[in-house]
mmCIF file of C-alpha atoms in Angstrom:
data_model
loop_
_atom_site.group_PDB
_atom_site.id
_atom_site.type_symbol
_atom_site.label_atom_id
_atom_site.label_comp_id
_atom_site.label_asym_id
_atom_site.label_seq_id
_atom_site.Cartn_x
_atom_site.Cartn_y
_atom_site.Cartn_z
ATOM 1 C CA UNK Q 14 27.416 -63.179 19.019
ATOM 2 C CA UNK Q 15 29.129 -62.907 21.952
ATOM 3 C CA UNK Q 16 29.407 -59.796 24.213
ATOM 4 C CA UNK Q 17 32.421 -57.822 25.102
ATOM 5 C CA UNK Q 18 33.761 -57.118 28.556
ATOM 6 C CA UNK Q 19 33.220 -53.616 29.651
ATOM 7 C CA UNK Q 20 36.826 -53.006 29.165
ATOM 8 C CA UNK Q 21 38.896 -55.413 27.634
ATOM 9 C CA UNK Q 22 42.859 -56.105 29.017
ATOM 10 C CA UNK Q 23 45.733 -57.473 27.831
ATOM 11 C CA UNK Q 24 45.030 -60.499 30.549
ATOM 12 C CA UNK Q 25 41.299 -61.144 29.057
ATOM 13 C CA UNK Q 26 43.398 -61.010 25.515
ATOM 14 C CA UNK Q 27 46.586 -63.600 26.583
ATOM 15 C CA UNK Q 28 43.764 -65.677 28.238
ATOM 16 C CA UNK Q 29 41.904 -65.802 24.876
ATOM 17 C CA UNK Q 30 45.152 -66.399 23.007
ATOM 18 C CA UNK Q 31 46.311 -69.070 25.248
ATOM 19 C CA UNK Q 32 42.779 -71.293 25.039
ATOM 20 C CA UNK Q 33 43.957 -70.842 21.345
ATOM 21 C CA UNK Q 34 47.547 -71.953 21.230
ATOM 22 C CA UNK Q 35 45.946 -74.839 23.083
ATOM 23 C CA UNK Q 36 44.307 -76.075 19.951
ATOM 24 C CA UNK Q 37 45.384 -76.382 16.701
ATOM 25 C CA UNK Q 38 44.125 -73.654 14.486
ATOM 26 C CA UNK Q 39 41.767 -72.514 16.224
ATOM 27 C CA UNK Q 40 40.045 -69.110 15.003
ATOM 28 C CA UNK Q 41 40.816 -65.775 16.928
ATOM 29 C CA UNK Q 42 37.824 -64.587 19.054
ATOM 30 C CA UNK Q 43 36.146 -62.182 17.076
ATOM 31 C CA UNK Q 44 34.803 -59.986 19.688
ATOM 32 C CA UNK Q 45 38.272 -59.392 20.808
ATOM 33 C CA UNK Q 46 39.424 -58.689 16.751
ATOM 34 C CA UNK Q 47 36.423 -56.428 16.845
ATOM 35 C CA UNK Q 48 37.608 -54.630 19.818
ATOM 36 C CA UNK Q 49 40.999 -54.431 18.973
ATOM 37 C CA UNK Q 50 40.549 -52.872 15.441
ATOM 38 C CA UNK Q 51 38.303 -50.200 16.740
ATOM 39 C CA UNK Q 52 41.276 -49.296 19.223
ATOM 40 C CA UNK Q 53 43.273 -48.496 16.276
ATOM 41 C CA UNK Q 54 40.923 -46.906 14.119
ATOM 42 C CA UNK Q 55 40.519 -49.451 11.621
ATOM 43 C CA UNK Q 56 36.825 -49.803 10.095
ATOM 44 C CA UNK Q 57 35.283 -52.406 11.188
ATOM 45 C CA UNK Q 58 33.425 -54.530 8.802
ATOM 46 C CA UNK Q 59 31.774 -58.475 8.553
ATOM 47 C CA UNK Q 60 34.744 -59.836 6.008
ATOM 48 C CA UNK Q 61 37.687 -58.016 7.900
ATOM 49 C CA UNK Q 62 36.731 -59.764 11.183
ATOM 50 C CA UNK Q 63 36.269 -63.281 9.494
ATOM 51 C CA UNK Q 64 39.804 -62.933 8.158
ATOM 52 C CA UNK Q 65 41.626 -61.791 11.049
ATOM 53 C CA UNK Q 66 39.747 -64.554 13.055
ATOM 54 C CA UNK Q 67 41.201 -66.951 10.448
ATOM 55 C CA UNK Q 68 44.456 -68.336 11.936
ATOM 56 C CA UNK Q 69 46.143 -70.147 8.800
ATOM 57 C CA UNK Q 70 49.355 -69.627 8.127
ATOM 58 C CA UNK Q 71 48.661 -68.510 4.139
ATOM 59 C CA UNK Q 72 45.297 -67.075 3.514
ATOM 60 C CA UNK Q 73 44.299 -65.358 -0.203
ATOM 61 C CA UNK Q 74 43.169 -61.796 -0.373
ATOM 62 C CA UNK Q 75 41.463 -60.820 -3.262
ATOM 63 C CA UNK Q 76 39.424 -57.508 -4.153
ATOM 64 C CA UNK Q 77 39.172 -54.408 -6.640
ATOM 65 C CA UNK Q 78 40.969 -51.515 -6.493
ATOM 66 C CA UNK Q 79 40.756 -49.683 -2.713
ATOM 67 C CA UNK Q 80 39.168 -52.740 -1.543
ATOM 68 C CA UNK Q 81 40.534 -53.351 1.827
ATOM 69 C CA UNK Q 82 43.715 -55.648 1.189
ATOM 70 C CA UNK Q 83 46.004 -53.901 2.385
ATOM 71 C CA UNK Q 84 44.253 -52.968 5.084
ATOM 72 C CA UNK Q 85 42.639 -57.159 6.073
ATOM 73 C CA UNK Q 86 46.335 -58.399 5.329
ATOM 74 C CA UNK Q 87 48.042 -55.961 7.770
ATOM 75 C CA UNK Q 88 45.561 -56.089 10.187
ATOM 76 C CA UNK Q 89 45.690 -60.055 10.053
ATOM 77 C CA UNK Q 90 49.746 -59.582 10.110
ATOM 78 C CA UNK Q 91 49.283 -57.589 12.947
ATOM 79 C CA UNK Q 92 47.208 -60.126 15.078
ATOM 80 C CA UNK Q 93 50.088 -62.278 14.433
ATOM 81 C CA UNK Q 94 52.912 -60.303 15.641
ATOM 82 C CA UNK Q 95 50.319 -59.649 18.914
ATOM 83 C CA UNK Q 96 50.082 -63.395 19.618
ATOM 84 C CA UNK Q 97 54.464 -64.035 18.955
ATOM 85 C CA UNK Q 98 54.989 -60.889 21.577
ATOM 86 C CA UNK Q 99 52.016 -61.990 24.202
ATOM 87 C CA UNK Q 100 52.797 -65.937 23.890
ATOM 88 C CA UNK Q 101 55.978 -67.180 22.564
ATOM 89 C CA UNK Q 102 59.352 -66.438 24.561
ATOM 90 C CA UNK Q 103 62.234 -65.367 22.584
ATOM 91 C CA UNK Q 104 62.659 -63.197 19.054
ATOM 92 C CA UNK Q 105 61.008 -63.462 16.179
ATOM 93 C CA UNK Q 106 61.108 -62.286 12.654
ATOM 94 C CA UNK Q 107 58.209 -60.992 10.832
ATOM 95 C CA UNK Q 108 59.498 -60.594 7.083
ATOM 96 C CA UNK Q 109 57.316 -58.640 4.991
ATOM 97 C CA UNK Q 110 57.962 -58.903 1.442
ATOM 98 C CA UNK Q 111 56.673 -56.814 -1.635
ATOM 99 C CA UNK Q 112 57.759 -56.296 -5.327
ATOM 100 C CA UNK Q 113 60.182 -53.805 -3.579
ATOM 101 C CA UNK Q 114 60.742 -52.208 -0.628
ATOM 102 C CA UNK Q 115 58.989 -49.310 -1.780
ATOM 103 C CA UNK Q 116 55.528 -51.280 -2.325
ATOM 104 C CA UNK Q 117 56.376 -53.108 1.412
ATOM 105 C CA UNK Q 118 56.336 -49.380 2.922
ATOM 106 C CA UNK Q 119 53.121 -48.851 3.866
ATOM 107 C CA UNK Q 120 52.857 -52.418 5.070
ATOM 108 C CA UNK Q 121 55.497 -52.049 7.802
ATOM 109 C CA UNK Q 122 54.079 -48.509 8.770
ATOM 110 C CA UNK Q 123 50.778 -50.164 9.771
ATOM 111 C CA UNK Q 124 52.346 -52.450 11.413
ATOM 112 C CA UNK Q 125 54.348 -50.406 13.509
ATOM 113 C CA UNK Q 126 52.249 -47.554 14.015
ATOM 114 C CA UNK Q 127 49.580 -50.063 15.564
ATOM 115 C CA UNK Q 128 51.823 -51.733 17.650
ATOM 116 C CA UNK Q 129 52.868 -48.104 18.898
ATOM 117 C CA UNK Q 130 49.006 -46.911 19.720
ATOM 118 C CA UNK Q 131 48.665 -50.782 21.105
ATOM 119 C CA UNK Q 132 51.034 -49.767 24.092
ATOM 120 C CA UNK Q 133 53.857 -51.919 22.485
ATOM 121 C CA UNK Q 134 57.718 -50.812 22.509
ATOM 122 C CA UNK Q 135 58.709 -50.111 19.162
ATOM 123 C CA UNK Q 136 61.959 -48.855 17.866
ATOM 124 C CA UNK Q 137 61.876 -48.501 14.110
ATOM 125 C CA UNK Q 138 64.704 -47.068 11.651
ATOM 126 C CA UNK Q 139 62.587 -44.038 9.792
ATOM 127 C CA UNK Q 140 65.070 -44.629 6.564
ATOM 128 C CA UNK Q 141 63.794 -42.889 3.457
ATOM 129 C CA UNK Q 142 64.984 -45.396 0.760
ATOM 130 C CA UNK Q 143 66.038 -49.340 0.812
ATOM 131 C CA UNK Q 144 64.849 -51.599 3.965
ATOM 132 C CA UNK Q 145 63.397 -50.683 7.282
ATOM 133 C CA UNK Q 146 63.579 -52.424 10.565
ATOM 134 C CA UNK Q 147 61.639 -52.077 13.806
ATOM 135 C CA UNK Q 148 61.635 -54.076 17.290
ATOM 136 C CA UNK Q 149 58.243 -54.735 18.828
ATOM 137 C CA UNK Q 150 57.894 -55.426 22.369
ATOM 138 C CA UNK Q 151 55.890 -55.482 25.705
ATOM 139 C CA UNK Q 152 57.841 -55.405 28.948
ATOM 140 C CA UNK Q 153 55.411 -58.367 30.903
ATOM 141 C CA UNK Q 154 54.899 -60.160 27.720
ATOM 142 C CA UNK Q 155 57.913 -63.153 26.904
ATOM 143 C CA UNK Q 156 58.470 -62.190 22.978
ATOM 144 C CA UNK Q 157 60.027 -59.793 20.604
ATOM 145 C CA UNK Q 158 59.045 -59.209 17.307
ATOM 146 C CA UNK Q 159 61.639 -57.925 14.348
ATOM 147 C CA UNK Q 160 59.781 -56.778 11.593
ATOM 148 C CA UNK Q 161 62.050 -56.591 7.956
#
């Protein structure tokens, strides 16, 4: 496995996400995944990091009860809205859909709590029933991400 950079920025990251865009599917670097979960306080653990490297555009998570899928789905989301902001001029929607918006809660509260402790501009509505919204950007990075 690969070592990581004494301190890993945003260039090393765009760099690494660029060499990807470049090909076609090509898996995340997981040293960077690694890095990046332990910046936001997620455990870090073998099967999380092989699924966030994964860069498909549907993926299956299963597991028992309290066994990570919310967690490995959001986190993998999260990657996602990361590379739309740091690569790809221009807005975006990231729709997150659940039984009910209740059940999508905690997804977008990952989401944008992340992006917040990530250095990322977010402006979310803080509604206590029906949809929420939030904008998700980076002033030197080309995109904007709207998460519904």
């Amino acid at each position: 496995m690969a070592t990581a950079p004494a301190k890993l920025t945003f260039e090393d990251i765009q760099a690494s996400l660029e060499a990807m865009k470049a090909q076609t599917r090509a898996p995340r670097n997981p040293v960077w995944v690694a890095d990046i979960a332990s910046k936001l306080g997620i455990q870090v653990w073998p099967e999380l990091i092989e699924q966030a490297c994964d860069t498909r555009a549907e993926v299956y998570l299963n597991g028992g009860w309290r066994g990570g899928k919310t967690y490995t789905g959001d986190f993998s989301a999260f990657l996602y809205l990361f590379d739309l902001v740091m690569l790809y001029p221009g807005e975006h929607l990231v729709w997150l859909v659940g039984p009910d918006y209740v059940q999508a809660r905690p997804d977008f509260f990952n989401l944008t709590e992340w992006a917040g402790k990530m250095g990322f501009g977010v402006q979310a509505t803080d509604r206590m029933d029906g949809s929420l919204r939030a904008t998700v950007t980076m002033s030197r990075f080309p995109g904007t991400v709207i998460i519904e």
